[in-house]
Short mmCIF file of C-alpha atoms and ligand atoms in Angstrom, two decimals:
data_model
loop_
_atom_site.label_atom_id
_atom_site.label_comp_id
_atom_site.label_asym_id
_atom_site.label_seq_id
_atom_site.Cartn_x
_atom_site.Cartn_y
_atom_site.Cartn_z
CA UNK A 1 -53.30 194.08 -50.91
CA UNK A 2 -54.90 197.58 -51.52
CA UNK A 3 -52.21 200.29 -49.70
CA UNK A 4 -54.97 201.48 -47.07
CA UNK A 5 -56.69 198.01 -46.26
CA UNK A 6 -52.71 197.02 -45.45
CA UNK A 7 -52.40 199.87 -43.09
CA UNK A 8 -55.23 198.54 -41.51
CA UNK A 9 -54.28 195.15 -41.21
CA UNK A 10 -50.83 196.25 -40.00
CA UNK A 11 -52.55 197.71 -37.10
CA UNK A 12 -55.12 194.65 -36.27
CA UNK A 13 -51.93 192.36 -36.13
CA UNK A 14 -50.12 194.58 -33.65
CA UNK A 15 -53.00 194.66 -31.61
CA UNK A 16 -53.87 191.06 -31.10
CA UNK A 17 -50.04 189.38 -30.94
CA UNK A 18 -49.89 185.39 -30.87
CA UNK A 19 -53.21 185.35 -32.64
CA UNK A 20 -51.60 183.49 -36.08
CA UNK A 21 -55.07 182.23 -37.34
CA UNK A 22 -57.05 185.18 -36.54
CA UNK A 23 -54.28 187.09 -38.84
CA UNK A 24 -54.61 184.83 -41.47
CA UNK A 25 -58.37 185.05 -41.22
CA UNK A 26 -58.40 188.75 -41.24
CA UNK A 27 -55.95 188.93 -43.98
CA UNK A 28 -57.69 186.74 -46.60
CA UNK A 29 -60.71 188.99 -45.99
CA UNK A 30 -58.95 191.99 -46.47
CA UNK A 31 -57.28 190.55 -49.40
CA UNK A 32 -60.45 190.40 -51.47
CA UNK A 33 -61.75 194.04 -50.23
CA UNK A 34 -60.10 196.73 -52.14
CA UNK A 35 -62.17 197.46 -55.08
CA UNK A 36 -65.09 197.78 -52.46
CA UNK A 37 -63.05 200.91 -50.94
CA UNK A 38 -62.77 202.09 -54.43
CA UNK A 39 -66.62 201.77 -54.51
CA UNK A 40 -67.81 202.91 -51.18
CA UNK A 41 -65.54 204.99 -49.50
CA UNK A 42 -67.87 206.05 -47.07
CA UNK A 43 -66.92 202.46 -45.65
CA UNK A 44 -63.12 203.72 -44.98
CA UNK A 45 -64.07 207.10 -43.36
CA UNK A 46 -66.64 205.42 -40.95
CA UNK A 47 -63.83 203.07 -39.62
CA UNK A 48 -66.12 199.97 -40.58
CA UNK A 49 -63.07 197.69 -41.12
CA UNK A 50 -61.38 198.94 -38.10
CA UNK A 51 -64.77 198.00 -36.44
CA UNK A 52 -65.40 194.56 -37.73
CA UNK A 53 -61.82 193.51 -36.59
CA UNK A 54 -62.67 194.29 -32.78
CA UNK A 55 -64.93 192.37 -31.10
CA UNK A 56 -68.05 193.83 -29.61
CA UNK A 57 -67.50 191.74 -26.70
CA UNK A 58 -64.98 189.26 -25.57
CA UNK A 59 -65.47 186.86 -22.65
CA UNK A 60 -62.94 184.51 -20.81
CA UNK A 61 -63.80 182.52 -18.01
CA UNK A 62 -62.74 179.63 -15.42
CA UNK A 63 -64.24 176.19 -15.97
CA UNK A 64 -63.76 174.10 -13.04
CA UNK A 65 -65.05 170.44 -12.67
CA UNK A 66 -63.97 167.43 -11.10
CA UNK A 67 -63.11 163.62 -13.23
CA UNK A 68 -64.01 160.72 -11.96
CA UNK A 69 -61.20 159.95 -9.90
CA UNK A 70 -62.51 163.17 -8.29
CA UNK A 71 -59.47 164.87 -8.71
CA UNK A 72 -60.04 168.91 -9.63
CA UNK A 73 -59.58 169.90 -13.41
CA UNK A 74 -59.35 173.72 -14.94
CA UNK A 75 -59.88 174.57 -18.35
CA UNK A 76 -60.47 178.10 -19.81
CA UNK A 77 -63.47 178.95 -21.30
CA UNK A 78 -64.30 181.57 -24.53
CA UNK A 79 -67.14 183.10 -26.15
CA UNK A 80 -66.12 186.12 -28.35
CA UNK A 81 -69.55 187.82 -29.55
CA UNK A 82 -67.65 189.37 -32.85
CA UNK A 83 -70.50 191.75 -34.44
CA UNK A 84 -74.23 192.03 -34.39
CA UNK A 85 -75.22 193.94 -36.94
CA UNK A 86 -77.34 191.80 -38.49
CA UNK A 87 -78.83 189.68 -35.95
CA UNK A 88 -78.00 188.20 -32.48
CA UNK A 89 -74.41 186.72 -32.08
CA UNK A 90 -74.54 182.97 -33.79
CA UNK A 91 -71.72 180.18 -34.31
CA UNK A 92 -70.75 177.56 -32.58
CA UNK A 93 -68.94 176.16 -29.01
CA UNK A 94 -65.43 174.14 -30.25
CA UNK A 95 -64.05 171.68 -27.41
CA UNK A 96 -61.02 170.88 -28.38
CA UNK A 97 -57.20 170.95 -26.90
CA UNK A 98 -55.91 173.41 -29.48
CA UNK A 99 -58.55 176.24 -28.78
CA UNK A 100 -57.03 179.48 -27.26
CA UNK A 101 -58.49 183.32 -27.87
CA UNK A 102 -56.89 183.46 -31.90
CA UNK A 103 -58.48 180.13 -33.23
CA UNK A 104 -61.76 181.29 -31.64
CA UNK A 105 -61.74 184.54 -33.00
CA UNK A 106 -60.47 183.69 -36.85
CA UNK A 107 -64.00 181.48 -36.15
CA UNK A 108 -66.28 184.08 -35.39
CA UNK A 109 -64.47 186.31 -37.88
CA UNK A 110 -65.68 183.91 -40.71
CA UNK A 111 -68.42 183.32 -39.17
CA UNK A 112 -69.58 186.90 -39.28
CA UNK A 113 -69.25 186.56 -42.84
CA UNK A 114 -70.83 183.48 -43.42
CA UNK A 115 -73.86 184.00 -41.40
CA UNK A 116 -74.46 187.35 -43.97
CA UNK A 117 -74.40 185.00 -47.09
CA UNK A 118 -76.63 182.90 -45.34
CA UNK A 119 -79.25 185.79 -45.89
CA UNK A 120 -80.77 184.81 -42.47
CA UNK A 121 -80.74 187.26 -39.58
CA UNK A 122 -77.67 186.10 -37.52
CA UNK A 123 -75.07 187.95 -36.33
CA UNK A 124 -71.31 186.52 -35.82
CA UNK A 125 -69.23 184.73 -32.88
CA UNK A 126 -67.88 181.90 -31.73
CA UNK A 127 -66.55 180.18 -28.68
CA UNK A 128 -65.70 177.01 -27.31
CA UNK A 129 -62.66 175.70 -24.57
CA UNK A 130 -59.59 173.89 -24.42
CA UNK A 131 -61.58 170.59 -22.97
CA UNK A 132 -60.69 167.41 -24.55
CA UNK A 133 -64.00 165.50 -24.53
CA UNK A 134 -62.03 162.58 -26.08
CA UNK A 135 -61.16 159.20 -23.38
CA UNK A 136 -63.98 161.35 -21.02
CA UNK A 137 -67.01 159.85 -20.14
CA UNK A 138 -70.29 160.77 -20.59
CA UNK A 139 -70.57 161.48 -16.40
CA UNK A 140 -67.44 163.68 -17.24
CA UNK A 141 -68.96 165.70 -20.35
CA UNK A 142 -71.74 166.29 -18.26
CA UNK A 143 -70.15 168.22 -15.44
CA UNK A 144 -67.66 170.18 -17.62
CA UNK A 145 -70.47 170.87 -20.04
CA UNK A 146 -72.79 171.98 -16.73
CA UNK A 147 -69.86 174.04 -14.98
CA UNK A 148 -69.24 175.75 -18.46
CA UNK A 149 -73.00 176.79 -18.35
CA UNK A 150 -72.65 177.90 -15.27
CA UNK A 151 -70.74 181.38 -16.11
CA UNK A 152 -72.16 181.31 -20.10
CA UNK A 153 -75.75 181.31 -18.87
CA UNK A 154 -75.43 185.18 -17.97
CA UNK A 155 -74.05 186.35 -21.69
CA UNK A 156 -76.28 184.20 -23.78
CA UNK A 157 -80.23 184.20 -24.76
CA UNK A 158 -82.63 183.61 -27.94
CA UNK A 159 -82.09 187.47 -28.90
CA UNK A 160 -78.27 187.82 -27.49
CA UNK A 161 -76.17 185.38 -28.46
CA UNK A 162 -76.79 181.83 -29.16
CA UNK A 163 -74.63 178.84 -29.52
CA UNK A 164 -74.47 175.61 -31.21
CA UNK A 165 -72.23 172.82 -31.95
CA UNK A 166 -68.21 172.97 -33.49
CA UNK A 167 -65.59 170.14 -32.98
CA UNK A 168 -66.12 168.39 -30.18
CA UNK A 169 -69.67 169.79 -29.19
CA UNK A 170 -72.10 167.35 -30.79
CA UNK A 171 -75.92 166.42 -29.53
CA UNK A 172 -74.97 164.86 -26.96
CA UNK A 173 -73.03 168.12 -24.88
CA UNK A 174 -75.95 170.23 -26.51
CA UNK A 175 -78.03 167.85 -24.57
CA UNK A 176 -76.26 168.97 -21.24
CA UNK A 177 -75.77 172.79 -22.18
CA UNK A 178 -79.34 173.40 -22.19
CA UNK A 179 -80.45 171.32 -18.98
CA UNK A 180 -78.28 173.46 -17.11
CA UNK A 181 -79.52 176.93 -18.92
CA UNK A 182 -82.46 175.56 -18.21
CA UNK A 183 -82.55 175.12 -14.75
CA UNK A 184 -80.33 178.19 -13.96
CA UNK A 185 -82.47 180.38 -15.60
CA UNK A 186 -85.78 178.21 -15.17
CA UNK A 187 -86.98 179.29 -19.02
CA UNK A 188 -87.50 176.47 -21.27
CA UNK A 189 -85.53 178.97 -24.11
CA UNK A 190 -85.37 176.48 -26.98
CA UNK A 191 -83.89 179.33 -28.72
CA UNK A 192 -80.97 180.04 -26.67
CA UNK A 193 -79.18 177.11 -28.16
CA UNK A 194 -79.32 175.13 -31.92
CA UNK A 195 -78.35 171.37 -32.71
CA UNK A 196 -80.97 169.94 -30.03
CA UNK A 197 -82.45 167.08 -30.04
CA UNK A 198 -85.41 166.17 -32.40
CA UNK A 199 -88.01 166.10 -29.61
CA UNK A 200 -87.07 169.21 -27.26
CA UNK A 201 -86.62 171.91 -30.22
CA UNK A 202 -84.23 170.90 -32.47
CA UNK A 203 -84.60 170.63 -36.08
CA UNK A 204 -84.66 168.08 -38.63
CA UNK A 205 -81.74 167.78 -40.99
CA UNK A 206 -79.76 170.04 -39.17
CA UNK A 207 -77.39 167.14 -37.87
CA UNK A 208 -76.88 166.54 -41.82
CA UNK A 209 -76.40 170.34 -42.90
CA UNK A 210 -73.09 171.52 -43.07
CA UNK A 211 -72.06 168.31 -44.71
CA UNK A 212 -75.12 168.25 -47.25
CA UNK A 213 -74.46 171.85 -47.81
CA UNK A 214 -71.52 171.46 -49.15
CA UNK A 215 -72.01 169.10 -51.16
CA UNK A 216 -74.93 171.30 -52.70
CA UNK A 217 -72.43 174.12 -52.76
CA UNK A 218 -70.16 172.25 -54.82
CA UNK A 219 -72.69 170.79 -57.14
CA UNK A 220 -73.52 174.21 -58.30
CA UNK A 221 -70.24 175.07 -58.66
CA UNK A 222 -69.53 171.55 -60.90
CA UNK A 223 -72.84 172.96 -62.78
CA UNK A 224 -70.92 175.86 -64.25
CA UNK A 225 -68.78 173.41 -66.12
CA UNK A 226 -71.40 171.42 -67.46
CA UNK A 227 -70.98 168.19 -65.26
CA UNK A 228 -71.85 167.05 -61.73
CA UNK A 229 -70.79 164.63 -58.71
CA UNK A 230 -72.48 162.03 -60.77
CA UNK A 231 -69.51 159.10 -61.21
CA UNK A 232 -66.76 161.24 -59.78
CA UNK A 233 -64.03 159.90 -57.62
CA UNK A 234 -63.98 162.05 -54.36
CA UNK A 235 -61.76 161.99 -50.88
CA UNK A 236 -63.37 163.50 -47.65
CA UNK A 237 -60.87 164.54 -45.07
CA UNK A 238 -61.87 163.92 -41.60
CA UNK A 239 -64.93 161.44 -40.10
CA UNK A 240 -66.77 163.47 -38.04
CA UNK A 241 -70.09 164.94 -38.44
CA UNK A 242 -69.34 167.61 -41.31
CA UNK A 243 -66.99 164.60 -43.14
CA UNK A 244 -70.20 161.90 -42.61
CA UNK A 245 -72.54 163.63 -44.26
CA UNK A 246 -70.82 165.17 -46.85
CA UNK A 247 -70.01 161.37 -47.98
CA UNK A 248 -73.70 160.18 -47.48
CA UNK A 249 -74.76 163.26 -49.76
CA UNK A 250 -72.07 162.92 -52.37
CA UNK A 251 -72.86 159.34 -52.55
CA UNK A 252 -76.34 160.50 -52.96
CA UNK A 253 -75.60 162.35 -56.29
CA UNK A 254 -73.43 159.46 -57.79
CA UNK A 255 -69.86 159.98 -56.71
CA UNK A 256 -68.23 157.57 -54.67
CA UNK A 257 -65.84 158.59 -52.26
CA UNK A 258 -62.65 156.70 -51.48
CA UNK A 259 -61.23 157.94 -48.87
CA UNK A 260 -61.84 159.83 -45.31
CA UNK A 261 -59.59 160.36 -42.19
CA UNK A 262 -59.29 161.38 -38.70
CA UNK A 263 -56.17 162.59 -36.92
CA UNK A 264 -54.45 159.29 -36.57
CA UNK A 265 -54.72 158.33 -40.10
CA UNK A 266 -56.91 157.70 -42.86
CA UNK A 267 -58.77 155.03 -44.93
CA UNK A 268 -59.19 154.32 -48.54
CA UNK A 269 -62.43 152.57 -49.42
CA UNK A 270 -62.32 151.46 -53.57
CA UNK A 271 -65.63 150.37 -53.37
CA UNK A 272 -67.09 153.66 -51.82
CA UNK A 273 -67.40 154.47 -48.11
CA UNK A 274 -70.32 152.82 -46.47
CA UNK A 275 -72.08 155.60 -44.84
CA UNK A 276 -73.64 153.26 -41.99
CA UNK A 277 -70.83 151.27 -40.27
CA UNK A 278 -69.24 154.69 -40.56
CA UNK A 279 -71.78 156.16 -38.11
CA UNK A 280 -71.36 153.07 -36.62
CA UNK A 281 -68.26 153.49 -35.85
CA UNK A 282 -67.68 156.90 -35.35
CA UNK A 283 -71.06 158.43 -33.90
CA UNK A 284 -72.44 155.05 -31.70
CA UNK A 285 -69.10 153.42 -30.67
CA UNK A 286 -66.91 156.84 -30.42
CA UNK A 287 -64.34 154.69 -32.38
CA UNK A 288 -61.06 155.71 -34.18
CA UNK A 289 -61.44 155.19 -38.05
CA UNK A 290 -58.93 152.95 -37.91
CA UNK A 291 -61.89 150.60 -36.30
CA UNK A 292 -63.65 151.14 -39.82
CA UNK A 293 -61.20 148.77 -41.76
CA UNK A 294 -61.16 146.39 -39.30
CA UNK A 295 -64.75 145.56 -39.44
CA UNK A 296 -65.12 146.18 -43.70
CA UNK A 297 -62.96 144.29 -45.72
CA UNK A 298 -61.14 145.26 -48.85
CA UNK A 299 -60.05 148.66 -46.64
CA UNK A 300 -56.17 149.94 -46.11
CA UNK A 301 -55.91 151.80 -43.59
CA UNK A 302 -52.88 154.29 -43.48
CA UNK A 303 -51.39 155.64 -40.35
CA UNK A 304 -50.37 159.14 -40.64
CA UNK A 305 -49.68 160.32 -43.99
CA UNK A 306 -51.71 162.98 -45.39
CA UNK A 307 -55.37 161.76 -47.55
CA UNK A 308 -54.33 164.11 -49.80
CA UNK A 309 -52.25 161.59 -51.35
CA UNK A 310 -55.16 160.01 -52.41
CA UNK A 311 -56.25 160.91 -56.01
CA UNK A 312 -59.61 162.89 -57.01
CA UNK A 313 -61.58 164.90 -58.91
CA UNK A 314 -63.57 166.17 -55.96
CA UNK A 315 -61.81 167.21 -52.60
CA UNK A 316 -63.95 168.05 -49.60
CA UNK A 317 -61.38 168.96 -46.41
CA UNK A 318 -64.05 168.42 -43.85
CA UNK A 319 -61.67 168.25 -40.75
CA UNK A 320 -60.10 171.76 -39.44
CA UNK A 321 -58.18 174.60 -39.98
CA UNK A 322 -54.70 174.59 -42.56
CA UNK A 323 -54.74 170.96 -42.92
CA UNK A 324 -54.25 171.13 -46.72
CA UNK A 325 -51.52 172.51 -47.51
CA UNK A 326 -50.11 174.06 -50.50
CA UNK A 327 -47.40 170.82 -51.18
CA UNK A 328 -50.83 169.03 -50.70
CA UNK A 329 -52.74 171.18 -53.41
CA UNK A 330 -50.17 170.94 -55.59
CA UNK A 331 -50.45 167.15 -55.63
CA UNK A 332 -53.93 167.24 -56.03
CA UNK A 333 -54.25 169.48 -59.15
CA UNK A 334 -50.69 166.77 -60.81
CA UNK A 335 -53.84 164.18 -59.83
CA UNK A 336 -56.32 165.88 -61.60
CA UNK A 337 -58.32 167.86 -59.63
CA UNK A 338 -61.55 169.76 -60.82
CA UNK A 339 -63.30 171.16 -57.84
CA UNK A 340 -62.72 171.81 -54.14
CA UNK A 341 -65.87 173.15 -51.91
CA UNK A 342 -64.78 173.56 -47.69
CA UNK A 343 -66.68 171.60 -45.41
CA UNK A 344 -64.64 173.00 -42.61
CA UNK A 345 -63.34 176.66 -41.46
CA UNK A 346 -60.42 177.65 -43.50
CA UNK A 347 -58.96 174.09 -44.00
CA UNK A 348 -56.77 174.87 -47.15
CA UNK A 349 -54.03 177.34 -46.45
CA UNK A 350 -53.55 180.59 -48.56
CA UNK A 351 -50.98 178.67 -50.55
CA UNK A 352 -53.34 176.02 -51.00
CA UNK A 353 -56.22 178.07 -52.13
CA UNK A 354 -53.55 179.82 -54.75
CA UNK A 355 -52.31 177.07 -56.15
CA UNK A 356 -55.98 175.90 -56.62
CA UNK A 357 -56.76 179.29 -58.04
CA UNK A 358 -54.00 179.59 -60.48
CA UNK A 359 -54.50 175.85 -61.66
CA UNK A 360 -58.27 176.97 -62.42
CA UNK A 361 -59.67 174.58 -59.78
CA UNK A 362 -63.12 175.95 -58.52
CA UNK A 363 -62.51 176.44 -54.94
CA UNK A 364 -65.71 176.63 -52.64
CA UNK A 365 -64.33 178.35 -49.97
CA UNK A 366 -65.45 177.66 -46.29
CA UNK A 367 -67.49 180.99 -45.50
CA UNK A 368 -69.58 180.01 -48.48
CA UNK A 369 -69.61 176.28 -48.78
CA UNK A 370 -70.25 175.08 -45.01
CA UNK A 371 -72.88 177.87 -44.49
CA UNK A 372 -74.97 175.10 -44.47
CA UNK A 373 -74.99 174.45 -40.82
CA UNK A 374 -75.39 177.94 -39.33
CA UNK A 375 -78.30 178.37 -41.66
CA UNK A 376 -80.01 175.47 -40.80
CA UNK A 377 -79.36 176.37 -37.30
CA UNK A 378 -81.21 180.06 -37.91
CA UNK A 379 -83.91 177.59 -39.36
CA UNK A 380 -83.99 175.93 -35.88
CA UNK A 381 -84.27 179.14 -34.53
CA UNK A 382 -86.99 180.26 -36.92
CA UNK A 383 -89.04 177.32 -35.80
CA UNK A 384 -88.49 177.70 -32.01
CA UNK A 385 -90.02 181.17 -32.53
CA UNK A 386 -92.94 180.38 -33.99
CA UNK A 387 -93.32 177.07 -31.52
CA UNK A 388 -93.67 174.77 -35.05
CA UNK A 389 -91.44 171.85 -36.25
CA UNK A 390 -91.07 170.99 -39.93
CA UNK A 391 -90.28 168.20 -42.32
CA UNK A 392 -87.60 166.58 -43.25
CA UNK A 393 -88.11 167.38 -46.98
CA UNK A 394 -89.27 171.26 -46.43
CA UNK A 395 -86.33 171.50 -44.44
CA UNK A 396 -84.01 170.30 -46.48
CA UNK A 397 -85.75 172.07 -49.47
CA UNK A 398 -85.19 175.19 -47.42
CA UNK A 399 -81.02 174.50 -47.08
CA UNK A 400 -81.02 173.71 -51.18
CA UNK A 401 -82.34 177.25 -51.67
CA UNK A 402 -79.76 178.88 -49.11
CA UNK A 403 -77.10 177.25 -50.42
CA UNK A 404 -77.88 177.58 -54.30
CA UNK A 405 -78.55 180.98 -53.50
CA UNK A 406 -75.29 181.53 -51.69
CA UNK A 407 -73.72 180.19 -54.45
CA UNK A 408 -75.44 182.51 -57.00
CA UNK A 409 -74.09 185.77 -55.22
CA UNK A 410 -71.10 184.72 -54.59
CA UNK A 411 -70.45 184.37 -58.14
CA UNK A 412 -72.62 186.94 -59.36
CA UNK A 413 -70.45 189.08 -56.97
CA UNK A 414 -67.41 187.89 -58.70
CA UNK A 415 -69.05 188.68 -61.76
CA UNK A 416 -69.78 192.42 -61.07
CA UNK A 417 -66.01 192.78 -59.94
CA UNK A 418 -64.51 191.50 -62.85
CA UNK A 419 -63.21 188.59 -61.72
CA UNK A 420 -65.74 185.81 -62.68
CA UNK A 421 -65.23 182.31 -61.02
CA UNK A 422 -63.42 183.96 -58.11
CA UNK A 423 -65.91 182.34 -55.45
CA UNK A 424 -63.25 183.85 -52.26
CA UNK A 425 -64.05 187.44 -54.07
CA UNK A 426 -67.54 186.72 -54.13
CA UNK A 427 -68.03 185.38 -50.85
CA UNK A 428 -65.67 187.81 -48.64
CA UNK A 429 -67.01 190.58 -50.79
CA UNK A 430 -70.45 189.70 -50.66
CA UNK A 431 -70.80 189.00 -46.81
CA UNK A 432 -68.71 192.06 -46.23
CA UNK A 433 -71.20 194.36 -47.90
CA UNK A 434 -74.08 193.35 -46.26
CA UNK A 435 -72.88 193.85 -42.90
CA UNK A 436 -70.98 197.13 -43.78
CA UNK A 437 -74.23 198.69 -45.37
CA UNK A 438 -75.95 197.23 -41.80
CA UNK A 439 -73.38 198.68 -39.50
CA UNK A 440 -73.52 202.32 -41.73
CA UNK A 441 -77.30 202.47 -40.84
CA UNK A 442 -76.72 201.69 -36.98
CA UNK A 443 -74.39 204.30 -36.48
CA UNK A 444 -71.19 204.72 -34.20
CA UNK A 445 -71.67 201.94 -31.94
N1 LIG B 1 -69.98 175.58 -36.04
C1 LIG B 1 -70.75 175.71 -37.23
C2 LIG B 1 -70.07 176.69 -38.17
O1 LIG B 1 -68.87 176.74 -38.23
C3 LIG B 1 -72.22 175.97 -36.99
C4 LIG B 1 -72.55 177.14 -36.14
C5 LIG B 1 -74.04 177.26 -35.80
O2 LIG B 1 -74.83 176.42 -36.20
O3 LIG B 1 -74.34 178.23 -35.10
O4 LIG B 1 -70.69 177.40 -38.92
#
């Protein structure tokens, strides 16, 4: 890393102890960012790094709500609005055990990024709570989601901040956010949150985007080596919403993919997943995959274990943070890897994504390759503006160009920086720029 950036980085670390993925986050970025000092060292002397690496706003609050034994739970809740130089603070609301302040600021740290290669006008943050929605009812998600609304209401709004889905925070607690922002605030504000439903202001395709997107992602990058998804062999990680449609859209273009997983295990499918008793299983019955080979025959199912075992020319980790590892990469490349594109936030560890560099793998990384969702999400929002709805295909038209044009500056970037190919150059560079230049116009704030 470039002497100065280091300096910097040193200092962000001290400052935010205990926060190990936000420090990994930070220091990818930073990795990448050197010859853009050499460029614009205006950058350095207006302290935009130091900046970027402090939120503009950090809030922590008390979520209380009763089960339905009626006995009295607590959880913490988080919403870090990270910068908004380029548009209102946008990213999504993660419900899940393992969230505490670092994992949801390393998320609206990439997500500052990512929303700027989106080329929309959306700023970056993130937030979310340490609520397990799984084994709850739906009486149970209600009140958590409603009590959780209940401080959020005051920080968020269509030209503040709005939030939208993560793990954990599908349609259905989207459904239950907004009723209560709604009658709190007694606005019907479709713009205040994205991922509604269909028929009060959400958007077509947006429940397929992330996963579509990076599938699109990594089609262009298969392009630049003269093939496609078209009769590849391809493993998913994970079976949730990102992992679901990435295999319905790889399927699409002619791969077929083998395996998925969840966090008991995973499945490997010879014949090709079937898309619909997956969404059976997963999105209608709330099922563990494991339910999957049960009801489809010619299925193993392994408990544990790691999918990566599984052999492919395509890999898609579509479940969470640092869950391929660089042991893992190193298997897949021996297997015979070509291409990997990140349907989740910063799934491969920096090992991984160096032994997938050094092999000559193209790697998609996340801030580029699931950009999908956010931007079909500032498509939401562009529709709840105008009070319109669109179609299915212009939607989805309007993702392909976002995400074909992501992945044309990203490695156009890498191209003007001498590194061609380099798609984590081109995408931390790329986003960075954008909102530096933004922030440099705006002044000291
Ligand atoms: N949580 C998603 C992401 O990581 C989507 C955020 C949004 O739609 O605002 O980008």
């Amino acid at each position: 890393m470039d002497a100065r950036l280091e300096a910097i980085r040193d200092t962000v670390l001290a400052r935010n102890p205990g926060e190990a993925e936000f420090h990994q986050a930070v220091t990818e970025v930073f990795e990448s960012l050197g010859p853009v000092h050499d460029r614009h060292p205006e950058f350095l002397e207006a302290a935009i790094l130091e900046r970027l690496c402090e939120p503009e706003r950090q809030i922590i609050f008390r979520v209380p709500w009763t089960d339905d034994a009626g006995r009295v739970r607590i959880n913490r809740g988080f919403r870090v609005e990270f910068n908004s130089a380029l548009g209102p603070y946008k990213g999504g609301l993660r419900f899940h055990p393992s969230v505490y302040l670092g994992i949801v600021k390393f998320l609206g740290f990439e997500q500052i990024f990512k929303n700027a290669l989106t080329g929309m006008p959306i700023g970056g943050g993130k937030g979310g709570s340490d609520f397990d929605p799984r084994g709850r009812s739906d009486a149970e998600v209600m009140r958590f989601c409603q009590s959780f609304m209940t401080e959020l209401y005051r920080h968020i709004g269509e030209y503040t901040d709005v939030p939208a889905g993560d793990i954990g925070v599908g349609g259905r607690e989207i459904g239950y956010l907004f009723g209560q922002y709604k009658r709190i605030t007694n606005r019907y504000e479709s713009g205040v949150l994205t991922g509604k439903g269909i028929s009060w202001g959400g958007s077509l395709v947006r429940p397929e985007a992330t996963g579509f997107g990076t599938v699109i992602f990594t089609q262009e990058m298969l392009k630049t080596r003269g093939t496609s998804f078209d009769g590849r062999r391809v493993v998913v990680s994970g079976s949730g919403n990102v992992a679901i449609n990435a295999v319905a859209k790889a399927q699409s273009l002619g791969a077929t993919v083998v395996a998925c997983s969840d966090s008991s295990g995973y499945i490997v499918d010879p014949a090709g997943i079937d898309v619909a008793l997956l969404r059976q299983v997963k999105e209608v019955d709330r099922a563990r995959l494991k339910e999957y080979s049960v009801r489809r025959g010619g299925v193993s199912y392994v408990e544990g274990g790691s999918v990566w075992d599984v052999d492919a020319t395509v890999a898609l980790p579509c479940a969470t943070q640092n869950e391929l590892d660089g042991d893992a990469a190193a298997k897949l490349v021996r297997n015979g890897l070509l291409a990997v594109g990140e349907g989740a936030n910063m799934p491969s560890t920096r090992d991984a994504v160096a032994v997938f560099q050094d092999a000559g793998v193209l790697f998609g990384p996340g801030k580029a390759a699931n950009a999908g969702g956010v931007a079909t999400s500032a498509l939401e929002m562009q529709q709840n503006a105008s009070r319109d709805s669109w179609s299915f295909e212009h939607t989805e038209a309007r993702l392909t160009e976002i995400m074909v044009g992501i992945h044309h500056s990203c490695a156009a970037t890498a191209d003007e920086y001498g590194d061609p190919g380099n798609y984590v150059l081109g995408a931390n560079i790329g986003g960075f720029v954008k909102v530096a230049d933004a922030m440099l116009a705006q002044g000291l704030i």
